[in-house]
Amino acid sequence: MGTIPHEIAMDILGRLSVKDILRFKCVSKPWCSSIEDPYFIKLQLSHSLKTNTNHSLILRHREHHFFSVNCDSLETTHILNHPFDEPKKTIQILGSCNGLLALVNHNDSIFLWNPSTRESHVLPSNEIEFASPMFISIDLHSPFNLLGFGYDPISDDYKLVRMVQSCGLDDEYFHSEAKVYSLRSKCWRRIKDVCFYLKFRREFGFLANNALHWMVFRTPESRNKELVGFDLGSEEFRFLELPDCCLDEAFFIDIKAMGGDICLTATFRDFSNVDVWIMKEYGVKESWIKLISCYEPEFIPDSPFAVPLAFSKNGDKLLLFITYKWCNCGSRTDNFAWYDLGSQRVEKVEIRGLPASFDVDLYVDSLVPLNSNALMIKN
């Protein structure tokens, strides 16, 4: 029996799960070298993204416990050991991109983490000081923060963005600062100041169309949030228009990336209606389409919130996260459901080991490495 050509063997390997690929590193030094090659790493990631395979849900329970659920099966949870050493301290996922997670703790320390390879990298401190003596008496220990993490294909670099804004008396904004951390250069640098206003302690952005996005206020007097995007290539900000869907009446708005597009979910005050919108052409207001409009939907009994997470592989179903954390619903637990876009029927997803309440993010299993010259930690 002849030997399989190396190129064909690598192509086959690129279709496997990361867990299986890592086992083949022990076959030989040439195989190990090929698996660690940047071309193969991008090949494996590209295949996973194109085929919508090797994706997982990551759940955060009680501020610091993490679990993963394989999206191909959606059967059971698996414990994930995160790289933060401090037990029982608040840890949040501020972004997910190409298999890398950006985590931030209660002290604003930031780690990058690949759960599949169990590598992590601590970012250097980026102190932002508000040195203005006339504001010494103002409470500056809790400035407003925007954070986001994504990949810039132009420079082939992973970037983390942090924007900080602090205000004086009567909400008079007097200082803002924005910085970008480059995984390639391993350092922070300041960029142009923001053109909008923040009113929340900490907000995390989502990645779509090679840009990070947040809901912000255009002026200090604004009551309604607007969507702003930060292009990771040009490092410029721009506002994007939302759909005309009576946002003033919406009690809860969730906006994120789904299937590569921007997705907005509006749950109305009386919980009688849930609208899901998709922006099909980036930056074009007229391209917003209403994907779902449910009046008194059966899948949100007792007024929880339903948030879309992802499409099924063939695109005919929508995975929904059903959460009760903002409702007084007794012993009800957060869960998931499939929504059939054709029949409009709902199928509950039974996953073993789900905690009662949790936050959820998506990530793709990948071999994407962290800079080998940076501080590396292995669980």
Short mmCIF file of C-alpha atoms in Angstrom, two decimals:
data_model
loop_
_atom_site.label_atom_id
_atom_site.label_comp_id
_atom_site.label_asym_id
_atom_site.label_seq_id
_atom_site.Cartn_x
_atom_site.Cartn_y
_atom_site.Cartn_z
CA MET A 1 0.00 0.00 0.00
CA GLY A 2 1.44 3.33 -1.08
CA THR A 3 2.13 6.28 1.19
CA ILE A 4 -0.39 9.15 1.15
CA PRO A 5 1.21 12.29 -0.30
CA HIS A 6 2.02 14.86 2.39
CA GLU A 7 -0.21 17.55 0.82
CA ILE A 8 -3.22 15.23 0.79
CA ALA A 9 -2.53 14.17 4.38
CA MET A 10 -2.46 17.82 5.50
CA ASP A 11 -5.70 18.54 3.62
CA ILE A 12 -7.37 15.64 5.42
CA LEU A 13 -5.99 16.77 8.77
CA GLY A 14 -7.34 20.28 8.17
CA ARG A 15 -10.86 18.89 8.18
CA LEU A 16 -10.52 17.31 11.62
CA SER A 17 -11.20 18.81 15.03
CA VAL A 18 -8.39 20.68 16.77
CA LYS A 19 -8.36 18.05 19.50
CA ASP A 20 -7.66 15.32 16.94
CA ILE A 21 -5.12 17.42 15.03
CA LEU A 22 -3.07 18.03 18.18
CA ARG A 23 -2.76 14.27 18.68
CA PHE A 24 -1.14 13.89 15.26
CA LYS A 25 1.70 16.21 16.26
CA CYS A 26 3.22 13.19 17.98
CA VAL A 27 3.38 11.15 14.73
CA SER A 28 6.67 12.65 13.56
CA LYS A 29 8.69 15.85 13.57
CA PRO A 30 7.69 16.68 9.97
CA TRP A 31 4.00 16.32 10.88
CA CYS A 32 4.47 18.44 13.99
CA SER A 33 6.24 21.09 11.93
CA SER A 34 3.51 21.06 9.28
CA ILE A 35 0.71 21.37 11.85
CA GLU A 36 2.44 24.39 13.40
CA ASP A 37 2.98 25.99 10.00
CA PRO A 38 0.97 29.26 9.57
CA TYR A 39 -0.37 28.04 6.21
CA PHE A 40 -1.88 24.91 7.77
CA ILE A 41 -3.28 26.89 10.71
CA LYS A 42 -5.09 29.22 8.29
CA LEU A 43 -6.21 26.25 6.19
CA GLN A 44 -7.83 24.57 9.20
CA LEU A 45 -9.49 27.82 10.34
CA SER A 46 -10.75 28.65 6.83
CA HIS A 47 -12.33 25.20 6.46
CA SER A 48 -14.08 25.51 9.84
CA LEU A 49 -15.46 28.97 9.01
CA LYS A 50 -16.61 28.03 5.50
CA THR A 51 -18.30 24.79 6.56
CA ASN A 52 -19.61 26.14 9.88
CA THR A 53 -17.94 23.27 11.74
CA ASN A 54 -15.75 23.03 14.86
CA HIS A 55 -17.76 25.75 16.57
CA SER A 56 -18.54 25.76 20.30
CA LEU A 57 -20.63 27.68 22.77
CA ILE A 58 -18.74 29.01 25.77
CA LEU A 59 -20.81 29.56 28.92
CA ARG A 60 -19.84 31.76 31.87
CA HIS A 61 -21.54 30.87 35.16
CA ARG A 62 -21.32 32.75 38.47
CA GLU A 63 -18.78 35.26 37.20
CA HIS A 64 -15.81 32.87 36.93
CA HIS A 65 -16.85 29.31 35.91
CA PHE A 66 -16.54 28.43 32.21
CA PHE A 67 -18.08 25.57 30.21
CA SER A 68 -18.01 24.66 26.52
CA VAL A 69 -20.65 22.95 24.39
CA ASN A 70 -19.88 21.52 20.94
CA CYS A 71 -22.27 23.11 18.44
CA ASP A 72 -22.28 20.06 16.17
CA SER A 73 -23.89 17.92 18.84
CA LEU A 74 -25.28 20.30 21.52
CA GLU A 75 -25.39 17.39 23.95
CA THR A 76 -23.32 18.09 27.05
CA THR A 77 -21.15 20.70 28.75
CA HIS A 78 -17.42 20.44 29.39
CA ILE A 79 -15.52 22.37 32.06
CA LEU A 80 -12.94 24.87 30.79
CA ASN A 81 -10.05 25.97 32.99
CA HIS A 82 -9.36 29.61 32.24
CA PRO A 83 -5.86 31.16 32.65
CA PHE A 84 -6.68 33.57 35.50
CA ASP A 85 -5.14 32.36 38.75
CA GLU A 86 -7.40 34.28 41.14
CA PRO A 87 -10.36 32.10 42.20
CA LYS A 88 -13.88 33.46 42.56
CA LYS A 89 -13.07 36.80 40.92
CA THR A 90 -15.24 38.25 38.18
CA ILE A 91 -14.01 37.35 34.68
CA GLN A 92 -15.77 38.39 31.49
CA ILE A 93 -15.32 37.56 27.82
CA LEU A 94 -14.86 40.85 26.01
CA GLY A 95 -14.44 39.35 22.55
CA SER A 96 -14.07 36.19 20.46
CA CYS A 97 -12.26 35.94 17.13
CA ASN A 98 -10.84 33.00 15.14
CA GLY A 99 -10.63 30.78 18.21
CA LEU A 100 -9.03 33.40 20.45
CA LEU A 101 -10.93 34.78 23.44
CA ALA A 102 -10.14 38.09 25.11
CA LEU A 103 -10.85 38.01 28.86
CA VAL A 104 -10.93 40.85 31.36
CA ASN A 105 -11.08 40.55 35.15
CA HIS A 106 -12.33 42.82 37.94
CA ASN A 107 -9.05 44.78 37.92
CA ASP A 108 -9.18 45.41 34.15
CA SER A 109 -6.33 42.97 33.54
CA ILE A 110 -6.68 41.46 30.07
CA PHE A 111 -5.68 38.02 28.76
CA LEU A 112 -5.87 36.47 25.31
CA TRP A 113 -6.71 32.78 25.46
CA ASN A 114 -7.04 29.93 22.99
CA PRO A 115 -9.18 27.31 24.81
CA SER A 116 -8.39 24.67 22.16
CA THR A 117 -4.60 24.82 22.56
CA ARG A 118 -4.78 26.11 26.16
CA GLU A 119 -2.31 28.89 25.43
CA SER A 120 -2.77 32.35 26.88
CA HIS A 121 -1.03 35.70 26.82
CA VAL A 122 -1.28 38.48 29.36
CA LEU A 123 -1.43 41.96 27.88
CA PRO A 124 0.84 44.64 29.32
CA SER A 125 -0.80 47.26 31.49
CA ASN A 126 -2.16 50.31 29.69
CA GLU A 127 -2.75 52.86 32.41
CA ILE A 128 -4.81 55.83 31.30
CA GLU A 129 -4.41 58.76 33.68
CA PHE A 130 -6.69 61.78 33.88
CA ALA A 131 -4.19 64.36 35.06
CA SER A 132 -6.39 67.42 35.40
CA PRO A 133 -6.04 69.16 38.81
CA MET A 134 -9.37 70.98 38.54
CA PHE A 135 -11.12 67.60 38.67
CA ILE A 136 -9.28 66.12 41.64
CA SER A 137 -12.46 66.06 43.71
CA ILE A 138 -14.43 64.18 41.07
CA ASP A 139 -14.92 60.43 41.41
CA LEU A 140 -12.51 59.08 38.82
CA HIS A 141 -12.11 55.52 40.02
CA SER A 142 -14.89 54.24 37.74
CA PRO A 143 -14.48 55.78 34.27
CA PHE A 144 -16.59 54.53 31.37
CA ASN A 145 -14.90 51.80 29.30
CA LEU A 146 -15.44 50.36 25.84
CA LEU A 147 -13.48 47.22 24.94
CA GLY A 148 -13.33 45.10 21.81
CA PHE A 149 -11.20 42.42 20.15
CA GLY A 150 -10.85 41.44 16.52
CA TYR A 151 -8.67 40.54 13.54
CA ASP A 152 -7.42 42.88 10.83
CA PRO A 153 -6.81 40.86 7.63
CA ILE A 154 -4.97 43.76 5.99
CA SER A 155 -2.12 43.75 8.51
CA ASP A 156 -2.69 40.10 9.51
CA ASP A 157 -2.84 41.25 13.12
CA TYR A 158 -5.10 40.76 16.11
CA LYS A 159 -6.05 44.01 17.81
CA LEU A 160 -7.65 44.87 21.12
CA VAL A 161 -9.29 48.28 21.45
CA ARG A 162 -9.86 50.12 24.72
CA MET A 163 -11.64 53.46 25.02
CA VAL A 164 -11.92 55.26 28.35
CA GLN A 165 -13.95 58.35 29.12
CA SER A 166 -14.39 60.23 32.37
CA CYS A 167 -16.73 63.07 33.20
CA GLY A 168 -16.89 66.05 35.52
CA LEU A 169 -19.80 67.61 37.34
CA ASP A 170 -23.26 67.52 35.74
CA ASP A 171 -22.10 64.94 33.17
CA GLU A 172 -19.67 67.41 31.62
CA TYR A 173 -17.31 65.21 29.65
CA PHE A 174 -13.77 66.43 29.90
CA HIS A 175 -11.45 63.61 28.92
CA SER A 176 -11.48 60.60 26.65
CA GLU A 177 -8.72 58.40 25.34
CA ALA A 178 -8.56 55.44 22.94
CA LYS A 179 -5.76 52.90 22.58
CA VAL A 180 -5.10 49.85 20.41
CA TYR A 181 -3.03 46.82 21.41
CA SER A 182 -1.37 44.92 18.56
CA LEU A 183 -0.56 41.26 19.10
CA ARG A 184 2.06 41.52 16.35
CA SER A 185 3.95 44.46 17.89
CA LYS A 186 3.10 43.49 21.50
CA CYS A 187 2.39 47.05 22.58
CA TRP A 188 -0.34 49.65 23.11
CA ARG A 189 -0.53 52.87 21.13
CA ARG A 190 -2.90 55.79 21.29
CA ILE A 191 -5.30 56.54 18.42
CA LYS A 192 -7.58 59.49 17.67
CA ASP A 193 -10.11 60.36 20.36
CA VAL A 194 -13.66 59.09 20.18
CA CYS A 195 -16.45 61.12 18.58
CA PHE A 196 -19.23 59.95 20.89
CA TYR A 197 -20.14 59.60 24.55
CA LEU A 198 -20.30 56.72 27.01
CA LYS A 199 -22.63 56.30 29.95
CA PHE A 200 -21.94 52.77 31.13
CA ARG A 201 -19.18 51.36 33.32
CA ARG A 202 -18.06 48.71 30.82
CA GLU A 203 -19.31 47.75 27.35
CA PHE A 204 -17.94 45.07 25.01
CA GLY A 205 -17.97 45.38 21.24
CA PHE A 206 -18.78 42.78 18.60
CA LEU A 207 -16.89 42.06 15.38
CA ALA A 208 -18.51 42.26 11.93
CA ASN A 209 -17.09 43.16 8.53
CA ASN A 210 -13.58 43.64 9.98
CA ALA A 211 -14.90 46.32 12.34
CA LEU A 212 -15.74 46.47 16.04
CA HIS A 213 -19.13 47.89 17.05
CA TRP A 214 -20.70 49.38 20.16
CA MET A 215 -23.96 51.11 21.09
CA VAL A 216 -23.10 54.65 22.23
CA PHE A 217 -24.56 58.14 22.59
CA ARG A 218 -23.85 60.74 19.92
CA THR A 219 -24.17 63.68 22.36
CA PRO A 220 -24.18 63.97 26.19
CA GLU A 221 -27.88 64.85 26.04
CA SER A 222 -28.89 61.89 23.86
CA ARG A 223 -31.36 59.41 25.31
CA ASN A 224 -31.20 56.86 22.52
CA LYS A 225 -28.13 54.78 21.74
CA GLU A 226 -26.64 54.65 18.26
CA LEU A 227 -24.41 52.07 16.60
CA VAL A 228 -20.80 53.06 15.95
CA GLY A 229 -18.18 50.98 14.15
CA PHE A 230 -14.38 51.03 14.35
CA ASP A 231 -12.61 49.76 11.24
CA LEU A 232 -9.65 47.66 12.37
CA GLY A 233 -7.76 48.39 9.15
CA SER A 234 -8.16 52.16 8.77
CA GLU A 235 -8.76 52.66 12.52
CA GLU A 236 -11.55 55.12 11.75
CA PHE A 237 -14.95 55.44 13.44
CA ARG A 238 -18.28 55.64 11.62
CA PHE A 239 -21.95 55.59 12.64
CA LEU A 240 -24.30 52.98 11.17
CA GLU A 241 -28.04 53.54 10.94
CA LEU A 242 -30.40 51.15 12.69
CA PRO A 243 -33.69 49.89 11.19
CA ASP A 244 -36.90 51.86 11.66
CA CYS A 245 -38.37 49.37 14.10
CA CYS A 246 -39.78 51.58 16.87
CA LEU A 247 -36.62 51.28 18.96
CA ASP A 248 -37.97 53.93 21.32
CA GLU A 249 -40.57 51.41 22.44
CA ALA A 250 -38.21 48.48 22.84
CA PHE A 251 -37.50 47.42 26.41
CA PHE A 252 -34.45 45.34 25.58
CA ILE A 253 -32.16 45.56 22.56
CA ASP A 254 -29.45 43.02 21.80
CA ILE A 255 -27.11 43.60 18.87
CA LYS A 256 -24.30 41.31 17.74
CA ALA A 257 -22.75 39.62 14.72
CA MET A 258 -24.43 36.49 13.39
CA GLY A 259 -23.39 34.63 10.27
CA GLY A 260 -21.07 37.49 9.38
CA ASP A 261 -23.87 40.08 9.44
CA ILE A 262 -25.06 42.52 12.11
CA CYS A 263 -28.12 41.15 13.93
CA LEU A 264 -30.46 43.23 16.11
CA THR A 265 -33.09 41.77 18.43
CA ALA A 266 -35.81 44.00 19.94
CA THR A 267 -37.97 42.64 22.77
CA PHE A 268 -40.77 45.07 23.54
CA ARG A 269 -41.79 46.38 26.94
CA ASP A 270 -44.88 44.23 27.30
CA PHE A 271 -42.99 41.16 25.98
CA SER A 272 -45.73 40.71 23.39
CA ASN A 273 -43.42 40.98 20.41
CA VAL A 274 -39.89 39.98 19.41
CA ASP A 275 -38.34 41.33 16.21
CA VAL A 276 -35.05 40.09 14.76
CA TRP A 277 -33.34 42.20 12.07
CA ILE A 278 -30.32 41.44 9.85
CA MET A 279 -28.18 44.00 7.98
CA LYS A 280 -27.46 42.20 4.69
CA GLU A 281 -25.20 44.90 3.19
CA TYR A 282 -22.81 46.43 5.65
CA GLY A 283 -23.42 50.11 6.36
CA VAL A 284 -26.54 50.36 4.17
CA LYS A 285 -29.66 51.21 6.17
CA GLU A 286 -31.99 50.01 3.42
CA SER A 287 -30.45 46.52 3.62
CA TRP A 288 -31.95 45.80 7.06
CA ILE A 289 -34.44 42.94 6.71
CA LYS A 290 -36.78 41.57 9.37
CA LEU A 291 -35.85 37.92 9.83
CA ILE A 292 -38.36 37.13 12.59
CA SER A 293 -41.39 38.94 13.96
CA CYS A 294 -43.22 36.99 16.64
CA TYR A 295 -46.31 38.21 18.44
CA GLU A 296 -46.71 36.57 21.86
CA PRO A 297 -44.13 33.92 20.90
CA GLU A 298 -44.47 30.52 22.54
CA PHE A 299 -40.73 30.18 23.12
CA ILE A 300 -40.63 33.04 25.67
CA PRO A 301 -43.12 32.01 28.39
CA ASP A 302 -43.16 34.12 31.55
CA SER A 303 -41.31 36.97 29.85
CA PRO A 304 -37.70 35.87 29.37
CA PHE A 305 -35.56 37.18 26.52
CA ALA A 306 -34.75 35.25 23.36
CA VAL A 307 -31.47 36.17 21.67
CA PRO A 308 -30.33 34.64 18.33
CA LEU A 309 -26.86 33.10 18.41
CA ALA A 310 -26.19 31.32 15.14
CA PHE A 311 -27.67 29.74 12.03
CA SER A 312 -27.73 25.99 11.53
CA LYS A 313 -25.32 24.54 8.95
CA ASN A 314 -27.86 24.69 6.13
CA GLY A 315 -29.20 28.06 7.28
CA ASP A 316 -32.83 27.04 7.75
CA LYS A 317 -32.83 27.24 11.56
CA LEU A 318 -31.79 29.77 14.17
CA LEU A 319 -30.24 28.83 17.52
CA LEU A 320 -31.83 30.94 20.26
CA PHE A 321 -30.52 31.64 23.75
CA ILE A 322 -33.50 31.79 26.14
CA THR A 323 -32.47 33.71 29.24
CA TYR A 324 -34.37 34.59 32.42
CA LYS A 325 -31.64 36.50 34.25
CA TRP A 326 -33.49 39.85 33.97
CA CYS A 327 -36.85 38.41 34.98
CA ASN A 328 -38.35 37.31 38.26
CA CYS A 329 -39.25 33.82 37.07
CA GLY A 330 -38.54 31.69 40.11
CA SER A 331 -36.57 28.54 39.42
CA ARG A 332 -36.57 28.76 35.61
CA THR A 333 -33.18 28.08 34.03
CA ASP A 334 -31.55 29.55 30.95
CA ASN A 335 -31.67 27.25 27.91
CA PHE A 336 -31.48 27.01 24.13
CA ALA A 337 -33.93 26.34 21.31
CA TRP A 338 -33.93 25.90 17.54
CA TYR A 339 -36.30 28.19 15.63
CA ASP A 340 -37.30 26.89 12.17
CA LEU A 341 -37.40 29.89 9.83
CA GLY A 342 -39.74 28.09 7.43
CA SER A 343 -42.34 26.46 9.69
CA GLN A 344 -41.79 28.98 12.54
CA ARG A 345 -41.76 26.06 14.95
CA VAL A 346 -39.56 25.89 18.03
CA GLU A 347 -37.61 22.84 19.21
CA LYS A 348 -36.08 22.90 22.66
CA VAL A 349 -32.42 21.86 22.89
CA GLU A 350 -31.59 19.49 25.75
CA ILE A 351 -27.99 19.94 26.91
CA ARG A 352 -26.71 17.96 29.88
CA GLY A 353 -24.95 19.84 32.64
CA LEU A 354 -26.25 23.34 31.90
CA PRO A 355 -25.95 25.72 34.88
CA ALA A 356 -29.09 27.56 35.97
CA SER A 357 -27.96 30.96 34.72
CA PHE A 358 -25.12 31.95 32.43
CA ASP A 359 -23.77 34.25 29.72
CA VAL A 360 -22.96 32.73 26.35
CA ASP A 361 -20.51 33.42 23.52
CA LEU A 362 -19.50 31.59 20.35
CA TYR A 363 -16.00 30.57 19.34
CA VAL A 364 -14.43 28.40 16.67
CA ASP A 365 -11.87 25.77 17.65
CA SER A 366 -8.59 26.73 16.02
CA LEU A 367 -4.82 26.39 16.17
CA VAL A 368 -4.24 30.16 15.98
CA PRO A 369 -1.16 30.80 18.13
CA LEU A 370 -0.30 33.65 20.42
CA ASN A 371 2.98 35.46 19.95
CA SER A 372 5.72 33.06 21.01
CA ASN A 373 7.90 35.93 22.22
CA ALA A 374 5.19 37.12 24.61
CA LEU A 375 4.49 35.77 28.07
CA MET A 376 2.97 32.33 27.53
CA ILE A 377 1.01 30.31 30.05
CA LYS A 378 -0.25 26.75 29.69
CA ASN A 379 -2.98 25.31 31.86
#
